[in-house]
């Protein structure tokens, strides 16, 4: 299980160095990214959130860099196209993130593993799902396709992962603070 960002070719992007990538592929996120790979990841996350300000958000700055990063720095809830990719190394079958579940939704995997809820990642014509059955999580690559990959035990459409193994790939959620405490004149 690995976090990935959905990537497109950054044609004409010149605000900072980025890696050459395959268009509409997935960039695996890890501590092993090169500086250009990190630049590509930041570029992609910023571009996913590069939307015009509305409501209480401050206006978009005129400077190109400030304008591009504006959404990344001002939105409360960020979106990152991608998600968690699961690969069965024995068969080569890969469970890719769908269009309806971004990287920011990684906590949904934890809920599926812990609470047993159905987790959908897309819609027709590509419908990947994860479901918990007892001590295993069944990953269905495409529930609507009759020739969807077959798992190693011969069951069509899906393969299973022990919940203990799935838990190893999903980070434990951290409690987020709703406010940041700043030093005041009386505490400094």
PDB file of C-alpha atoms in Angstrom:
ATOM      1  CA  UNK A   1       0.000   0.000   0.000  1.00  0.00           C
ATOM      2  CA  UNK A   2       1.512   3.286  -1.084  1.00  0.00           C
ATOM      3  CA  UNK A   3       0.290   6.886  -1.253  1.00  0.00           C
ATOM      4  CA  UNK A   4       0.348   8.241  -4.803  1.00  0.00           C
ATOM      5  CA  UNK A   5      -0.512  11.514  -6.543  1.00  0.00           C
ATOM      6  CA  UNK A   6      -2.216  11.495  -9.920  1.00  0.00           C
ATOM      7  CA  UNK A   7       0.137  13.399 -12.201  1.00  0.00           C
ATOM      8  CA  UNK A   8      -0.097  15.106 -15.553  1.00  0.00           C
ATOM      9  CA  UNK A   9       2.744  16.450 -17.693  1.00  0.00           C
ATOM     10  CA  UNK A  10       3.610  19.903 -16.335  1.00  0.00           C
ATOM     11  CA  UNK A  11       3.975  21.545 -19.770  1.00  0.00           C
ATOM     12  CA  UNK A  12       5.260  25.084 -19.437  1.00  0.00           C
ATOM     13  CA  UNK A  13       5.481  25.029 -15.640  1.00  0.00           C
ATOM     14  CA  UNK A  14       8.471  27.176 -14.659  1.00  0.00           C
ATOM     15  CA  UNK A  15       7.893  28.386 -11.093  1.00  0.00           C
ATOM     16  CA  UNK A  16      10.358  25.797  -9.683  1.00  0.00           C
ATOM     17  CA  UNK A  17      12.092  22.588 -10.850  1.00  0.00           C
ATOM     18  CA  UNK A  18       9.816  19.594 -11.484  1.00  0.00           C
ATOM     19  CA  UNK A  19      10.511  16.050 -12.669  1.00  0.00           C
ATOM     20  CA  UNK A  20       9.646  14.759 -16.115  1.00  0.00           C
ATOM     21  CA  UNK A  21       6.676  12.471 -15.575  1.00  0.00           C
ATOM     22  CA  UNK A  22       4.376  10.276 -17.597  1.00  0.00           C
ATOM     23  CA  UNK A  23       1.117  12.077 -18.235  1.00  0.00           C
ATOM     24  CA  UNK A  24      -1.858  10.739 -16.274  1.00  0.00           C
ATOM     25  CA  UNK A  25       0.291   8.390 -14.231  1.00  0.00           C
ATOM     26  CA  UNK A  26       0.826   8.145 -10.492  1.00  0.00           C
ATOM     27  CA  UNK A  27       3.758   9.577  -8.554  1.00  0.00           C
ATOM     28  CA  UNK A  28       4.598   7.359  -5.552  1.00  0.00           C
ATOM     29  CA  UNK A  29       5.168   9.487  -2.451  1.00  0.00           C
ATOM     30  CA  UNK A  30       8.009   8.514  -0.167  1.00  0.00           C
ATOM     31  CA  UNK A  31      11.048   9.870   1.588  1.00  0.00           C
ATOM     32  CA  UNK A  32      13.055   8.876  -1.474  1.00  0.00           C
ATOM     33  CA  UNK A  33      11.722  11.599  -3.778  1.00  0.00           C
ATOM     34  CA  UNK A  34      14.338  13.720  -5.523  1.00  0.00           C
ATOM     35  CA  UNK A  35      14.128  17.512  -5.147  1.00  0.00           C
ATOM     36  CA  UNK A  36      12.478  17.649  -8.598  1.00  0.00           C
ATOM     37  CA  UNK A  37      10.038  14.910  -7.484  1.00  0.00           C
ATOM     38  CA  UNK A  38       9.148  16.956  -4.403  1.00  0.00           C
ATOM     39  CA  UNK A  39       8.681  19.961  -6.676  1.00  0.00           C
ATOM     40  CA  UNK A  40       6.343  17.878  -8.849  1.00  0.00           C
ATOM     41  CA  UNK A  41       4.305  16.771  -5.827  1.00  0.00           C
ATOM     42  CA  UNK A  42       3.964  20.337  -4.508  1.00  0.00           C
ATOM     43  CA  UNK A  43       3.110  21.571  -8.014  1.00  0.00           C
ATOM     44  CA  UNK A  44       0.367  18.963  -8.368  1.00  0.00           C
ATOM     45  CA  UNK A  45      -1.177  19.556  -4.927  1.00  0.00           C
ATOM     46  CA  UNK A  46      -1.076  23.315  -5.494  1.00  0.00           C
ATOM     47  CA  UNK A  47      -2.651  22.925  -8.956  1.00  0.00           C
ATOM     48  CA  UNK A  48      -5.472  20.768  -7.524  1.00  0.00           C
ATOM     49  CA  UNK A  49      -6.298  23.680  -5.220  1.00  0.00           C
ATOM     50  CA  UNK A  50      -5.665  26.518  -7.681  1.00  0.00           C
ATOM     51  CA  UNK A  51      -9.219  27.836  -7.730  1.00  0.00           C
ATOM     52  CA  UNK A  52     -10.483  31.383  -7.777  1.00  0.00           C
ATOM     53  CA  UNK A  53     -11.191  32.851  -4.348  1.00  0.00           C
ATOM     54  CA  UNK A  54     -14.780  33.159  -3.220  1.00  0.00           C
ATOM     55  CA  UNK A  55     -16.524  33.979   0.013  1.00  0.00           C
ATOM     56  CA  UNK A  56     -14.221  35.124   2.815  1.00  0.00           C
ATOM     57  CA  UNK A  57     -10.953  34.154   1.112  1.00  0.00           C
ATOM     58  CA  UNK A  58      -8.547  36.928   0.260  1.00  0.00           C
ATOM     59  CA  UNK A  59      -8.209  37.940  -3.399  1.00  0.00           C
ATOM     60  CA  UNK A  60      -5.678  36.159  -5.603  1.00  0.00           C
ATOM     61  CA  UNK A  61      -2.300  37.977  -5.588  1.00  0.00           C
ATOM     62  CA  UNK A  62      -0.931  39.402  -8.845  1.00  0.00           C
ATOM     63  CA  UNK A  63       2.508  37.727  -8.558  1.00  0.00           C
ATOM     64  CA  UNK A  64       2.589  34.423 -10.522  1.00  0.00           C
ATOM     65  CA  UNK A  65       4.072  32.314  -7.693  1.00  0.00           C
ATOM     66  CA  UNK A  66       1.860  33.833  -4.994  1.00  0.00           C
ATOM     67  CA  UNK A  67      -1.180  33.433  -7.238  1.00  0.00           C
ATOM     68  CA  UNK A  68      -0.428  29.749  -7.955  1.00  0.00           C
ATOM     69  CA  UNK A  69       0.107  28.935  -4.258  1.00  0.00           C
ATOM     70  CA  UNK A  70      -2.884  30.990  -3.072  1.00  0.00           C
ATOM     71  CA  UNK A  71      -5.358  28.096  -2.812  1.00  0.00           C
ATOM     72  CA  UNK A  72      -2.795  25.816  -1.183  1.00  0.00           C
ATOM     73  CA  UNK A  73      -2.177  28.428   1.502  1.00  0.00           C
ATOM     74  CA  UNK A  74      -5.723  29.720   2.036  1.00  0.00           C
ATOM     75  CA  UNK A  75      -8.170  26.821   1.610  1.00  0.00           C
ATOM     76  CA  UNK A  76      -9.318  25.024   4.760  1.00  0.00           C
ATOM     77  CA  UNK A  77      -9.759  21.622   3.089  1.00  0.00           C
ATOM     78  CA  UNK A  78      -7.198  20.730   0.452  1.00  0.00           C
ATOM     79  CA  UNK A  79      -7.738  18.224  -2.366  1.00  0.00           C
ATOM     80  CA  UNK A  80      -4.987  16.010  -3.781  1.00  0.00           C
ATOM     81  CA  UNK A  81      -5.811  13.854  -6.815  1.00  0.00           C
ATOM     82  CA  UNK A  82      -4.553  10.354  -6.113  1.00  0.00           C
ATOM     83  CA  UNK A  83      -4.932   8.106  -3.084  1.00  0.00           C
ATOM     84  CA  UNK A  84      -3.575   4.810  -1.816  1.00  0.00           C
ATOM     85  CA  UNK A  85      -2.380   2.269  -4.397  1.00  0.00           C
ATOM     86  CA  UNK A  86      -2.305  -1.422  -3.437  1.00  0.00           C
ATOM     87  CA  UNK A  87      -0.270  -3.921  -5.476  1.00  0.00           C
ATOM     88  CA  UNK A  88      -0.444  -7.714  -5.179  1.00  0.00           C
ATOM     89  CA  UNK A  89       3.208  -8.577  -5.826  1.00  0.00           C
ATOM     90  CA  UNK A  90       2.422 -12.259  -6.492  1.00  0.00           C
ATOM     91  CA  UNK A  91       0.013 -11.531  -9.379  1.00  0.00           C
ATOM     92  CA  UNK A  92       0.951  -8.006 -10.429  1.00  0.00           C
ATOM     93  CA  UNK A  93      -2.656  -6.841  -9.996  1.00  0.00           C
ATOM     94  CA  UNK A  94      -2.832  -3.225  -8.886  1.00  0.00           C
ATOM     95  CA  UNK A  95      -5.713  -1.548  -7.082  1.00  0.00           C
ATOM     96  CA  UNK A  96      -5.532   2.101  -8.187  1.00  0.00           C
ATOM     97  CA  UNK A  97      -7.203   5.099  -6.573  1.00  0.00           C
ATOM     98  CA  UNK A  98     -10.433   6.097  -8.263  1.00  0.00           C
ATOM     99  CA  UNK A  99     -11.688   9.514  -9.232  1.00  0.00           C
ATOM    100  CA  UNK A 100     -13.979   9.820  -6.211  1.00  0.00           C
ATOM    101  CA  UNK A 101     -11.396   9.399  -3.460  1.00  0.00           C
ATOM    102  CA  UNK A 102      -8.379  11.691  -3.183  1.00  0.00           C
ATOM    103  CA  UNK A 103      -5.214  11.381  -1.143  1.00  0.00           C
ATOM    104  CA  UNK A 104      -6.811  13.564   1.531  1.00  0.00           C
ATOM    105  CA  UNK A 105      -9.360  10.763   2.107  1.00  0.00           C
ATOM    106  CA  UNK A 106      -6.765   8.252   3.393  1.00  0.00           C
ATOM    107  CA  UNK A 107      -8.590   8.099   6.730  1.00  0.00           C
ATOM    108  CA  UNK A 108     -11.470   6.351   4.935  1.00  0.00           C
ATOM    109  CA  UNK A 109      -9.193   3.297   4.569  1.00  0.00           C
ATOM    110  CA  UNK A 110      -8.711   3.216   8.346  1.00  0.00           C
ATOM    111  CA  UNK A 111     -12.481   3.398   8.847  1.00  0.00           C
ATOM    112  CA  UNK A 112     -13.011   0.530   6.377  1.00  0.00           C
ATOM    113  CA  UNK A 113     -10.435  -1.611   8.182  1.00  0.00           C
ATOM    114  CA  UNK A 114     -11.605  -0.772  11.706  1.00  0.00           C
ATOM    115  CA  UNK A 115     -15.378  -0.443  11.232  1.00  0.00           C
ATOM    116  CA  UNK A 116     -16.020  -2.644   8.210  1.00  0.00           C
ATOM    117  CA  UNK A 117     -17.725  -0.037   6.025  1.00  0.00           C
ATOM    118  CA  UNK A 118     -17.839  -0.352   2.221  1.00  0.00           C
ATOM    119  CA  UNK A 119     -15.367   2.033   0.624  1.00  0.00           C
ATOM    120  CA  UNK A 120     -16.010   3.075  -2.973  1.00  0.00           C
ATOM    121  CA  UNK A 121     -13.406   4.837  -5.079  1.00  0.00           C
ATOM    122  CA  UNK A 122     -15.181   5.578  -8.330  1.00  0.00           C
ATOM    123  CA  UNK A 123     -18.238   5.058 -10.461  1.00  0.00           C
ATOM    124  CA  UNK A 124     -19.167   3.435 -13.763  1.00  0.00           C
ATOM    125  CA  UNK A 125     -17.400   2.416 -15.878  1.00  0.00           C
ATOM    126  CA  UNK A 126     -14.570   1.872 -13.320  1.00  0.00           C
ATOM    127  CA  UNK A 127     -15.797   0.917  -9.859  1.00  0.00           C
ATOM    128  CA  UNK A 128     -13.057  -0.112  -7.414  1.00  0.00           C
ATOM    129  CA  UNK A 129     -14.263  -0.953  -3.888  1.00  0.00           C
ATOM    130  CA  UNK A 130     -12.846  -2.181  -0.573  1.00  0.00           C
ATOM    131  CA  UNK A 131     -14.976  -4.185   1.878  1.00  0.00           C
ATOM    132  CA  UNK A 132     -14.143  -5.811   5.178  1.00  0.00           C
ATOM    133  CA  UNK A 133     -15.194  -9.425   5.731  1.00  0.00           C
ATOM    134  CA  UNK A 134     -14.135 -10.695   9.153  1.00  0.00           C
ATOM    135  CA  UNK A 135     -10.368 -10.517   9.373  1.00  0.00           C
ATOM    136  CA  UNK A 136      -9.814  -9.633   5.716  1.00  0.00           C
ATOM    137  CA  UNK A 137     -10.399  -6.677   3.431  1.00  0.00           C
ATOM    138  CA  UNK A 138     -11.571  -7.587  -0.064  1.00  0.00           C
ATOM    139  CA  UNK A 139     -10.300  -5.271  -2.791  1.00  0.00           C
ATOM    140  CA  UNK A 140     -12.368  -5.349  -5.961  1.00  0.00           C
ATOM    141  CA  UNK A 141     -10.516  -3.768  -8.868  1.00  0.00           C
ATOM    142  CA  UNK A 142     -13.679  -3.289 -10.936  1.00  0.00           C
ATOM    143  CA  UNK A 143     -16.981  -4.569  -9.593  1.00  0.00           C
ATOM    144  CA  UNK A 144     -18.774  -3.873 -12.890  1.00  0.00           C
ATOM    145  CA  UNK A 145     -16.342  -5.650 -15.245  1.00  0.00           C
ATOM    146  CA  UNK A 146     -16.844  -9.371 -15.880  1.00  0.00           C
ATOM    147  CA  UNK A 147     -13.161  -9.943 -16.673  1.00  0.00           C
ATOM    148  CA  UNK A 148     -11.784  -7.966 -13.707  1.00  0.00           C
ATOM    149  CA  UNK A 149      -8.510  -9.418 -12.347  1.00  0.00           C
ATOM    150  CA  UNK A 150      -8.698 -12.711 -10.468  1.00  0.00           C
ATOM    151  CA  UNK A 151      -7.111 -13.064  -7.047  1.00  0.00           C
ATOM    152  CA  UNK A 152      -4.557 -15.805  -6.273  1.00  0.00           C
ATOM    153  CA  UNK A 153      -7.247 -18.082  -4.800  1.00  0.00           C
ATOM    154  CA  UNK A 154      -9.260 -17.993  -8.027  1.00  0.00           C
ATOM    155  CA  UNK A 155     -12.114 -15.719  -6.913  1.00  0.00           C
ATOM    156  CA  UNK A 156     -13.073 -13.406  -9.720  1.00  0.00           C
ATOM    157  CA  UNK A 157     -13.114  -9.623  -9.314  1.00  0.00           C
ATOM    158  CA  UNK A 158     -11.200  -9.348  -6.042  1.00  0.00           C
ATOM    159  CA  UNK A 159      -8.429 -10.404  -3.739  1.00  0.00           C
ATOM    160  CA  UNK A 160      -8.234 -10.279   0.017  1.00  0.00           C
ATOM    161  CA  UNK A 161      -5.768  -8.695   2.394  1.00  0.00           C
ATOM    162  CA  UNK A 162      -5.600  -9.620   6.100  1.00  0.00           C
ATOM    163  CA  UNK A 163      -6.729  -6.619   8.177  1.00  0.00           C
ATOM    164  CA  UNK A 164      -3.454  -6.811  10.105  1.00  0.00           C
ATOM    165  CA  UNK A 165      -1.523  -6.356   6.862  1.00  0.00           C
ATOM    166  CA  UNK A 166      -3.827  -3.594   5.660  1.00  0.00           C
ATOM    167  CA  UNK A 167      -3.400  -1.725   8.960  1.00  0.00           C
ATOM    168  CA  UNK A 168       0.381  -1.647   8.424  1.00  0.00           C
ATOM    169  CA  UNK A 169      -0.106   0.353   5.235  1.00  0.00           C
ATOM    170  CA  UNK A 170      -2.567   2.885   6.644  1.00  0.00           C
ATOM    171  CA  UNK A 171      -1.194   5.543   8.978  1.00  0.00           C
ATOM    172  CA  UNK A 172      -2.790   6.018  12.371  1.00  0.00           C
ATOM    173  CA  UNK A 173      -4.774   9.265  12.339  1.00  0.00           C
ATOM    174  CA  UNK A 174      -3.311  12.090  14.353  1.00  0.00           C
ATOM    175  CA  UNK A 175      -5.415  14.494  16.316  1.00  0.00           C
ATOM    176  CA  UNK A 176      -5.523  17.844  14.585  1.00  0.00           C
ATOM    177  CA  UNK A 177      -5.546  21.075  16.536  1.00  0.00           C
ATOM    178  CA  UNK A 178      -8.228  23.511  15.594  1.00  0.00           C
ATOM    179  CA  UNK A 179      -6.267  26.533  16.818  1.00  0.00           C
ATOM    180  CA  UNK A 180      -2.646  27.531  16.887  1.00  0.00           C
ATOM    181  CA  UNK A 181      -1.398  29.050  20.112  1.00  0.00           C
ATOM    182  CA  UNK A 182       0.803  32.037  19.606  1.00  0.00           C
ATOM    183  CA  UNK A 183       2.940  33.633  22.261  1.00  0.00           C
ATOM    184  CA  UNK A 184       1.464  36.748  23.789  1.00  0.00           C
ATOM    185  CA  UNK A 185       3.303  39.604  25.407  1.00  0.00           C
ATOM    186  CA  UNK A 186       2.577  38.128  28.832  1.00  0.00           C
ATOM    187  CA  UNK A 187       4.106  34.694  27.955  1.00  0.00           C
ATOM    188  CA  UNK A 188       7.301  35.901  26.293  1.00  0.00           C
TER     189      UNK A 188
END
